[in-house]
JSON list of C-alpha atoms in Angstrom, two decimals:
[
{"chain": "A", "resi": 463, "resn": "UNK", "atom": "CA", "xyz": [41.11, 28.37, 29.03]},
{"chain": "A", "resi": 464, "resn": "UNK", "atom": "CA", "xyz": [40.74, 25.27, 31.30]},
{"chain": "A", "resi": 465, "resn": "UNK", "atom": "CA", "xyz": [37.02, 26.06, 31.86]},
{"chain": "A", "resi": 466, "resn": "UNK", "atom": "CA", "xyz": [36.48, 26.22, 28.05]},
{"chain": "A", "resi": 467, "resn": "UNK", "atom": "CA", "xyz": [38.04, 22.84, 27.59]},
{"chain": "A", "resi": 468, "resn": "UNK", "atom": "CA", "xyz": [35.88, 21.33, 30.39]},
{"chain": "A", "resi": 469, "resn": "UNK", "atom": "CA", "xyz": [32.74, 22.79, 29.02]},
{"chain": "A", "resi": 470, "resn": "UNK", "atom": "CA", "xyz": [33.70, 21.57, 25.47]},
{"chain": "A", "resi": 471, "resn": "UNK", "atom": "CA", "xyz": [34.32, 17.99, 26.84]},
{"chain": "A", "resi": 472, "resn": "UNK", "atom": "CA", "xyz": [30.99, 17.93, 28.68]},
{"chain": "A", "resi": 473, "resn": "UNK", "atom": "CA", "xyz": [28.79, 18.86, 25.76]},
{"chain": "A", "resi": 474, "resn": "UNK", "atom": "CA", "xyz": [26.89, 16.04, 24.13]},
{"chain": "A", "resi": 475, "resn": "UNK", "atom": "CA", "xyz": [28.30, 14.87, 20.80]},
{"chain": "A", "resi": 476, "resn": "UNK", "atom": "CA", "xyz": [26.18, 14.51, 17.83]},
{"chain": "A", "resi": 477, "resn": "UNK", "atom": "CA", "xyz": [25.72, 10.97, 16.80]},
{"chain": "A", "resi": 478, "resn": "UNK", "atom": "CA", "xyz": [25.50, 9.49, 13.29]},
{"chain": "A", "resi": 479, "resn": "UNK", "atom": "CA", "xyz": [22.67, 7.16, 14.23]},
{"chain": "A", "resi": 480, "resn": "UNK", "atom": "CA", "xyz": [19.96, 9.33, 12.45]},
{"chain": "A", "resi": 481, "resn": "UNK", "atom": "CA", "xyz": [22.06, 9.20, 9.26]},
{"chain": "A", "resi": 482, "resn": "UNK", "atom": "CA", "xyz": [22.20, 5.40, 9.47]},
{"chain": "A", "resi": 483, "resn": "UNK", "atom": "CA", "xyz": [18.45, 5.24, 9.89]},
{"chain": "A", "resi": 484, "resn": "UNK", "atom": "CA", "xyz": [18.07, 7.61, 6.92]},
{"chain": "A", "resi": 485, "resn": "UNK", "atom": "CA", "xyz": [20.23, 5.29, 4.78]},
{"chain": "A", "resi": 486, "resn": "UNK", "atom": "CA", "xyz": [18.15, 2.26, 5.76]},
{"chain": "A", "resi": 487, "resn": "UNK", "atom": "CA", "xyz": [14.85, 3.91, 4.92]},
{"chain": "A", "resi": 488, "resn": "UNK", "atom": "CA", "xyz": [16.30, 5.27, 1.57]},
{"chain": "A", "resi": 489, "resn": "UNK", "atom": "CA", "xyz": [17.45, 1.78, 0.60]},
{"chain": "A", "resi": 490, "resn": "UNK", "atom": "CA", "xyz": [14.02, 0.32, 1.46]},
{"chain": "A", "resi": 491, "resn": "UNK", "atom": "CA", "xyz": [12.31, 3.04, -0.64]},
{"chain": "A", "resi": 492, "resn": "UNK", "atom": "CA", "xyz": [14.55, 2.44, -3.61]},
{"chain": "A", "resi": 493, "resn": "UNK", "atom": "CA", "xyz": [14.13, -1.37, -3.29]},
{"chain": "A", "resi": 494, "resn": "UNK", "atom": "CA", "xyz": [10.38, -0.77, -3.40]},
{"chain": "A", "resi": 495, "resn": "UNK", "atom": "CA", "xyz": [10.66, 1.39, -6.50]},
{"chain": "A", "resi": 496, "resn": "UNK", "atom": "CA", "xyz": [12.82, -0.61, -8.78]},
{"chain": "A", "resi": 497, "resn": "UNK", "atom": "CA", "xyz": [13.31, -4.03, -7.19]},
{"chain": "A", "resi": 498, "resn": "UNK", "atom": "CA", "xyz": [9.67, -5.00, -6.80]},
{"chain": "A", "resi": 499, "resn": "UNK", "atom": "CA", "xyz": [7.32, -5.80, -9.62]},
{"chain": "A", "resi": 500, "resn": "UNK", "atom": "CA", "xyz": [7.40, -4.47, -13.15]},
{"chain": "A", "resi": 501, "resn": "UNK", "atom": "CA", "xyz": [4.08, -2.86, -12.62]},
{"chain": "A", "resi": 502, "resn": "UNK", "atom": "CA", "xyz": [5.23, -1.00, -9.58]},
{"chain": "A", "resi": 503, "resn": "UNK", "atom": "CA", "xyz": [8.34, 0.15, -11.36]},
{"chain": "A", "resi": 504, "resn": "UNK", "atom": "CA", "xyz": [6.31, 1.28, -14.31]},
{"chain": "A", "resi": 505, "resn": "UNK", "atom": "CA", "xyz": [3.90, 3.25, -12.08]},
{"chain": "A", "resi": 506, "resn": "UNK", "atom": "CA", "xyz": [6.77, 5.03, -10.19]},
{"chain": "A", "resi": 507, "resn": "UNK", "atom": "CA", "xyz": [9.31, 5.61, -12.98]},
{"chain": "A", "resi": 508, "resn": "UNK", "atom": "CA", "xyz": [7.08, 5.38, -16.05]},
{"chain": "A", "resi": 509, "resn": "UNK", "atom": "CA", "xyz": [9.45, 2.73, -17.22]},
{"chain": "A", "resi": 510, "resn": "UNK", "atom": "CA", "xyz": [9.79, -1.05, -16.77]},
{"chain": "A", "resi": 511, "resn": "UNK", "atom": "CA", "xyz": [12.69, -2.54, -14.85]},
{"chain": "A", "resi": 512, "resn": "UNK", "atom": "CA", "xyz": [14.61, -3.89, -17.87]},
{"chain": "A", "resi": 513, "resn": "UNK", "atom": "CA", "xyz": [14.79, -0.60, -19.83]},
{"chain": "A", "resi": 514, "resn": "UNK", "atom": "CA", "xyz": [15.57, 1.31, -16.58]},
{"chain": "A", "resi": 515, "resn": "UNK", "atom": "CA", "xyz": [18.55, -0.92, -15.73]},
{"chain": "A", "resi": 516, "resn": "UNK", "atom": "CA", "xyz": [19.66, -0.81, -19.44]},
{"chain": "A", "resi": 517, "resn": "UNK", "atom": "CA", "xyz": [19.68, 2.93, -19.43]},
{"chain": "A", "resi": 518, "resn": "UNK", "atom": "CA", "xyz": [21.59, 2.99, -16.17]},
{"chain": "A", "resi": 519, "resn": "UNK", "atom": "CA", "xyz": [24.13, 0.59, -17.73]},
{"chain": "A", "resi": 520, "resn": "UNK", "atom": "CA", "xyz": [24.52, 2.82, -20.83]},
{"chain": "A", "resi": 521, "resn": "UNK", "atom": "CA", "xyz": [25.28, 5.79, -18.52]},
{"chain": "A", "resi": 522, "resn": "UNK", "atom": "CA", "xyz": [27.81, 3.60, -16.64]},
{"chain": "A", "resi": 523, "resn": "UNK", "atom": "CA", "xyz": [29.49, 2.19, -19.73]},
{"chain": "A", "resi": 524, "resn": "UNK", "atom": "CA", "xyz": [29.94, 5.61, -21.36]},
{"chain": "A", "resi": 525, "resn": "UNK", "atom": "CA", "xyz": [30.95, 7.36, -18.12]},
{"chain": "A", "resi": 526, "resn": "UNK", "atom": "CA", "xyz": [28.19, 9.85, -18.57]},
{"chain": "A", "resi": 527, "resn": "UNK", "atom": "CA", "xyz": [27.28, 9.46, -14.80]},
{"chain": "A", "resi": 528, "resn": "UNK", "atom": "CA", "xyz": [29.37, 8.18, -12.04]},
{"chain": "A", "resi": 529, "resn": "UNK", "atom": "CA", "xyz": [28.64, 6.15, -8.98]},
{"chain": "A", "resi": 530, "resn": "UNK", "atom": "CA", "xyz": [29.90, 7.72, -5.84]},
{"chain": "A", "resi": 531, "resn": "UNK", "atom": "CA", "xyz": [29.96, 6.75, -2.23]},
{"chain": "A", "resi": 532, "resn": "UNK", "atom": "CA", "xyz": [26.71, 8.46, -1.48]},
{"chain": "A", "resi": 533, "resn": "UNK", "atom": "CA", "xyz": [24.49, 7.81, -4.51]},
{"chain": "A", "resi": 534, "resn": "UNK", "atom": "CA", "xyz": [24.40, 5.17, -7.21]},
{"chain": "A", "resi": 535, "resn": "UNK", "atom": "CA", "xyz": [23.56, 5.75, -10.91]},
{"chain": "A", "resi": 536, "resn": "UNK", "atom": "CA", "xyz": [20.28, 3.91, -10.35]},
{"chain": "A", "resi": 537, "resn": "UNK", "atom": "CA", "xyz": [19.23, 6.33, -7.59]},
{"chain": "A", "resi": 538, "resn": "UNK", "atom": "CA", "xyz": [20.28, 9.38, -9.78]},
{"chain": "A", "resi": 539, "resn": "UNK", "atom": "CA", "xyz": [18.20, 8.20, -12.73]},
{"chain": "A", "resi": 540, "resn": "UNK", "atom": "CA", "xyz": [15.28, 7.26, -10.45]},
{"chain": "A", "resi": 541, "resn": "UNK", "atom": "CA", "xyz": [15.30, 10.78, -9.12]},
{"chain": "A", "resi": 542, "resn": "UNK", "atom": "CA", "xyz": [15.23, 12.24, -12.55]},
{"chain": "A", "resi": 543, "resn": "UNK", "atom": "CA", "xyz": [12.47, 9.95, -13.82]},
{"chain": "A", "resi": 544, "resn": "UNK", "atom": "CA", "xyz": [10.25, 10.72, -10.82]},
{"chain": "A", "resi": 545, "resn": "UNK", "atom": "CA", "xyz": [10.65, 14.45, -11.49]},
{"chain": "A", "resi": 546, "resn": "UNK", "atom": "CA", "xyz": [10.06, 14.23, -15.19]},
{"chain": "A", "resi": 547, "resn": "UNK", "atom": "CA", "xyz": [7.57, 11.42, -15.23]},
{"chain": "A", "resi": 548, "resn": "UNK", "atom": "CA", "xyz": [5.15, 12.76, -12.51]},
{"chain": "A", "resi": 549, "resn": "UNK", "atom": "CA", "xyz": [5.95, 16.44, -12.87]},
{"chain": "A", "resi": 550, "resn": "UNK", "atom": "CA", "xyz": [7.13, 16.39, -9.20]},
{"chain": "A", "resi": 551, "resn": "UNK", "atom": "CA", "xyz": [8.94, 19.11, -7.39]},
{"chain": "A", "resi": 552, "resn": "UNK", "atom": "CA", "xyz": [12.28, 18.50, -5.68]},
{"chain": "A", "resi": 553, "resn": "UNK", "atom": "CA", "xyz": [10.67, 19.02, -2.30]},
{"chain": "A", "resi": 554, "resn": "UNK", "atom": "CA", "xyz": [8.21, 16.07, -2.78]},
{"chain": "A", "resi": 555, "resn": "UNK", "atom": "CA", "xyz": [11.12, 13.72, -3.52]},
{"chain": "A", "resi": 556, "resn": "UNK", "atom": "CA", "xyz": [12.86, 14.67, -0.34]},
{"chain": "A", "resi": 557, "resn": "UNK", "atom": "CA", "xyz": [11.03, 12.19, 1.92]},
{"chain": "A", "resi": 558, "resn": "UNK", "atom": "CA", "xyz": [11.39, 9.33, -0.69]},
{"chain": "A", "resi": 559, "resn": "UNK", "atom": "CA", "xyz": [15.14, 9.65, -1.29]},
{"chain": "A", "resi": 560, "resn": "UNK", "atom": "CA", "xyz": [16.07, 11.26, 2.11]},
{"chain": "A", "resi": 561, "resn": "UNK", "atom": "CA", "xyz": [18.23, 13.74, 0.33]},
{"chain": "A", "resi": 562, "resn": "UNK", "atom": "CA", "xyz": [18.35, 17.50, 0.41]},
{"chain": "A", "resi": 563, "resn": "UNK", "atom": "CA", "xyz": [16.77, 19.66, -2.29]},
{"chain": "A", "resi": 564, "resn": "UNK", "atom": "CA", "xyz": [20.21, 20.84, -3.40]},
{"chain": "A", "resi": 565, "resn": "UNK", "atom": "CA", "xyz": [21.47, 17.20, -3.93]},
{"chain": "A", "resi": 566, "resn": "UNK", "atom": "CA", "xyz": [18.35, 16.19, -5.80]},
{"chain": "A", "resi": 567, "resn": "UNK", "atom": "CA", "xyz": [18.76, 19.30, -8.02]},
{"chain": "A", "resi": 568, "resn": "UNK", "atom": "CA", "xyz": [22.38, 18.51, -8.66]},
{"chain": "A", "resi": 569, "resn": "UNK", "atom": "CA", "xyz": [21.76, 14.90, -9.77]},
{"chain": "A", "resi": 570, "resn": "UNK", "atom": "CA", "xyz": [18.67, 15.94, -11.81]},
{"chain": "A", "resi": 571, "resn": "UNK", "atom": "CA", "xyz": [20.92, 18.32, -13.78]},
{"chain": "A", "resi": 572, "resn": "UNK", "atom": "CA", "xyz": [23.61, 15.65, -14.17]},
{"chain": "A", "resi": 573, "resn": "UNK", "atom": "CA", "xyz": [21.19, 13.13, -15.56]},
{"chain": "A", "resi": 574, "resn": "UNK", "atom": "CA", "xyz": [19.57, 15.70, -17.78]},
{"chain": "A", "resi": 575, "resn": "UNK", "atom": "CA", "xyz": [22.95, 16.45, -19.26]},
{"chain": "A", "resi": 576, "resn": "UNK", "atom": "CA", "xyz": [23.75, 12.77, -19.70]},
{"chain": "A", "resi": 577, "resn": "UNK", "atom": "CA", "xyz": [20.51, 12.23, -21.61]},
{"chain": "A", "resi": 578, "resn": "UNK", "atom": "CA", "xyz": [21.34, 15.24, -23.73]},
{"chain": "A", "resi": 579, "resn": "UNK", "atom": "CA", "xyz": [24.58, 13.47, -24.62]},
{"chain": "A", "resi": 580, "resn": "UNK", "atom": "CA", "xyz": [22.47, 10.56, -25.99]},
{"chain": "A", "resi": 581, "resn": "UNK", "atom": "CA", "xyz": [20.24, 12.82, -28.03]},
{"chain": "A", "resi": 582, "resn": "UNK", "atom": "CA", "xyz": [21.45, 11.57, -31.37]},
{"chain": "A", "resi": 583, "resn": "UNK", "atom": "CA", "xyz": [20.61, 7.94, -30.51]},
{"chain": "A", "resi": 584, "resn": "UNK", "atom": "CA", "xyz": [17.60, 8.39, -28.28]},
{"chain": "A", "resi": 585, "resn": "UNK", "atom": "CA", "xyz": [15.55, 11.30, -29.78]},
{"chain": "A", "resi": 586, "resn": "UNK", "atom": "CA", "xyz": [14.09, 11.09, -33.20]},
{"chain": "A", "resi": 587, "resn": "UNK", "atom": "CA", "xyz": [13.80, 14.19, -35.36]},
{"chain": "A", "resi": 588, "resn": "UNK", "atom": "CA", "xyz": [10.13, 15.06, -36.24]},
{"chain": "A", "resi": 589, "resn": "UNK", "atom": "CA", "xyz": [8.70, 13.75, -39.41]},
{"chain": "A", "resi": 590, "resn": "UNK", "atom": "CA", "xyz": [5.79, 14.74, -41.57]},
{"chain": "A", "resi": 591, "resn": "UNK", "atom": "CA", "xyz": [4.48, 11.16, -41.82]},
{"chain": "A", "resi": 592, "resn": "UNK", "atom": "CA", "xyz": [1.04, 10.60, -40.14]},
{"chain": "A", "resi": 593, "resn": "UNK", "atom": "CA", "xyz": [0.47, 7.11, -38.65]},
{"chain": "A", "resi": 594, "resn": "UNK", "atom": "CA", "xyz": [-2.19, 5.16, -40.46]},
{"chain": "A", "resi": 595, "resn": "UNK", "atom": "CA", "xyz": [-4.22, 4.52, -37.33]},
{"chain": "A", "resi": 596, "resn": "UNK", "atom": "CA", "xyz": [-4.57, 8.27, -36.85]},
{"chain": "A", "resi": 597, "resn": "UNK", "atom": "CA", "xyz": [-5.24, 8.84, -40.46]},
{"chain": "A", "resi": 598, "resn": "UNK", "atom": "CA", "xyz": [-8.02, 6.25, -40.65]},
{"chain": "A", "resi": 599, "resn": "UNK", "atom": "CA", "xyz": [-9.63, 7.05, -37.29]},
{"chain": "A", "resi": 600, "resn": "UNK", "atom": "CA", "xyz": [-12.73, 9.25, -37.17]},
{"chain": "A", "resi": 601, "resn": "UNK", "atom": "CA", "xyz": [-11.81, 10.25, -33.64]},
{"chain": "A", "resi": 602, "resn": "UNK", "atom": "CA", "xyz": [-8.56, 11.96, -34.69]},
{"chain": "A", "resi": 603, "resn": "UNK", "atom": "CA", "xyz": [-9.31, 12.70, -38.34]},
{"chain": "A", "resi": 604, "resn": "UNK", "atom": "CA", "xyz": [-10.99, 16.09, -37.81]},
{"chain": "A", "resi": 605, "resn": "UNK", "atom": "CA", "xyz": [-7.98, 17.41, -36.04]},
{"chain": "A", "resi": 606, "resn": "UNK", "atom": "CA", "xyz": [-5.41, 16.08, -38.46]},
{"chain": "A", "resi": 607, "resn": "UNK", "atom": "CA", "xyz": [-7.39, 16.55, -41.64]},
{"chain": "A", "resi": 608, "resn": "UNK", "atom": "CA", "xyz": [-5.64, 19.81, -42.43]},
{"chain": "A", "resi": 609, "resn": "UNK", "atom": "CA", "xyz": [-2.14, 18.19, -41.96]},
{"chain": "A", "resi": 610, "resn": "UNK", "atom": "CA", "xyz": [-3.04, 15.11, -44.03]},
{"chain": "A", "resi": 611, "resn": "UNK", "atom": "CA", "xyz": [-4.50, 17.33, -46.82]},
{"chain": "A", "resi": 612, "resn": "UNK", "atom": "CA", "xyz": [-1.38, 19.57, -46.76]},
{"chain": "A", "resi": 613, "resn": "UNK", "atom": "CA", "xyz": [0.92, 16.51, -46.89]},
{"chain": "A", "resi": 614, "resn": "UNK", "atom": "CA", "xyz": [-1.02, 15.04, -49.88]},
{"chain": "A", "resi": 615, "resn": "UNK", "atom": "CA", "xyz": [-0.96, 18.36, -51.63]},
{"chain": "A", "resi": 616, "resn": "UNK", "atom": "CA", "xyz": [2.81, 18.70, -51.27]},
{"chain": "A", "resi": 617, "resn": "UNK", "atom": "CA", "xyz": [3.35, 15.18, -52.57]},
{"chain": "A", "resi": 618, "resn": "UNK", "atom": "CA", "xyz": [1.16, 15.72, -55.65]},
{"chain": "A", "resi": 619, "resn": "UNK", "atom": "CA", "xyz": [3.19, 18.77, -56.69]}
]
């Protein structure tokens, strides 16, 4: 028993230094994504900074997403937007966010559920109205000619 205790005391302890380095690099990556220019934020998240932070504020106000000690709502929404906006796999986001695939998947699903809760306000139902630029353009007209003709035919009846 005494030998076991000595062996246990002599083994090297795991330090948390690598986790601190990971947190620093994660923060610098996040700062680069949504605290730099509007163009960079738009390229990364497919959304400018103002609407991004407004969307995060809506989630925060309605308690659809919660900040916790490990991830902020901004980071959760950024993960979601990178997956959806660039058709990325979770594995490609691992070096950016310094998170495991399981954590990225969990927050992706949470944000997807939160956006689903906003469906009545954010998602418009489809309409049969054709935009006048598409209707008058010769570039799009051959493709939408059947739809335009069908809509005019329905209206005349």
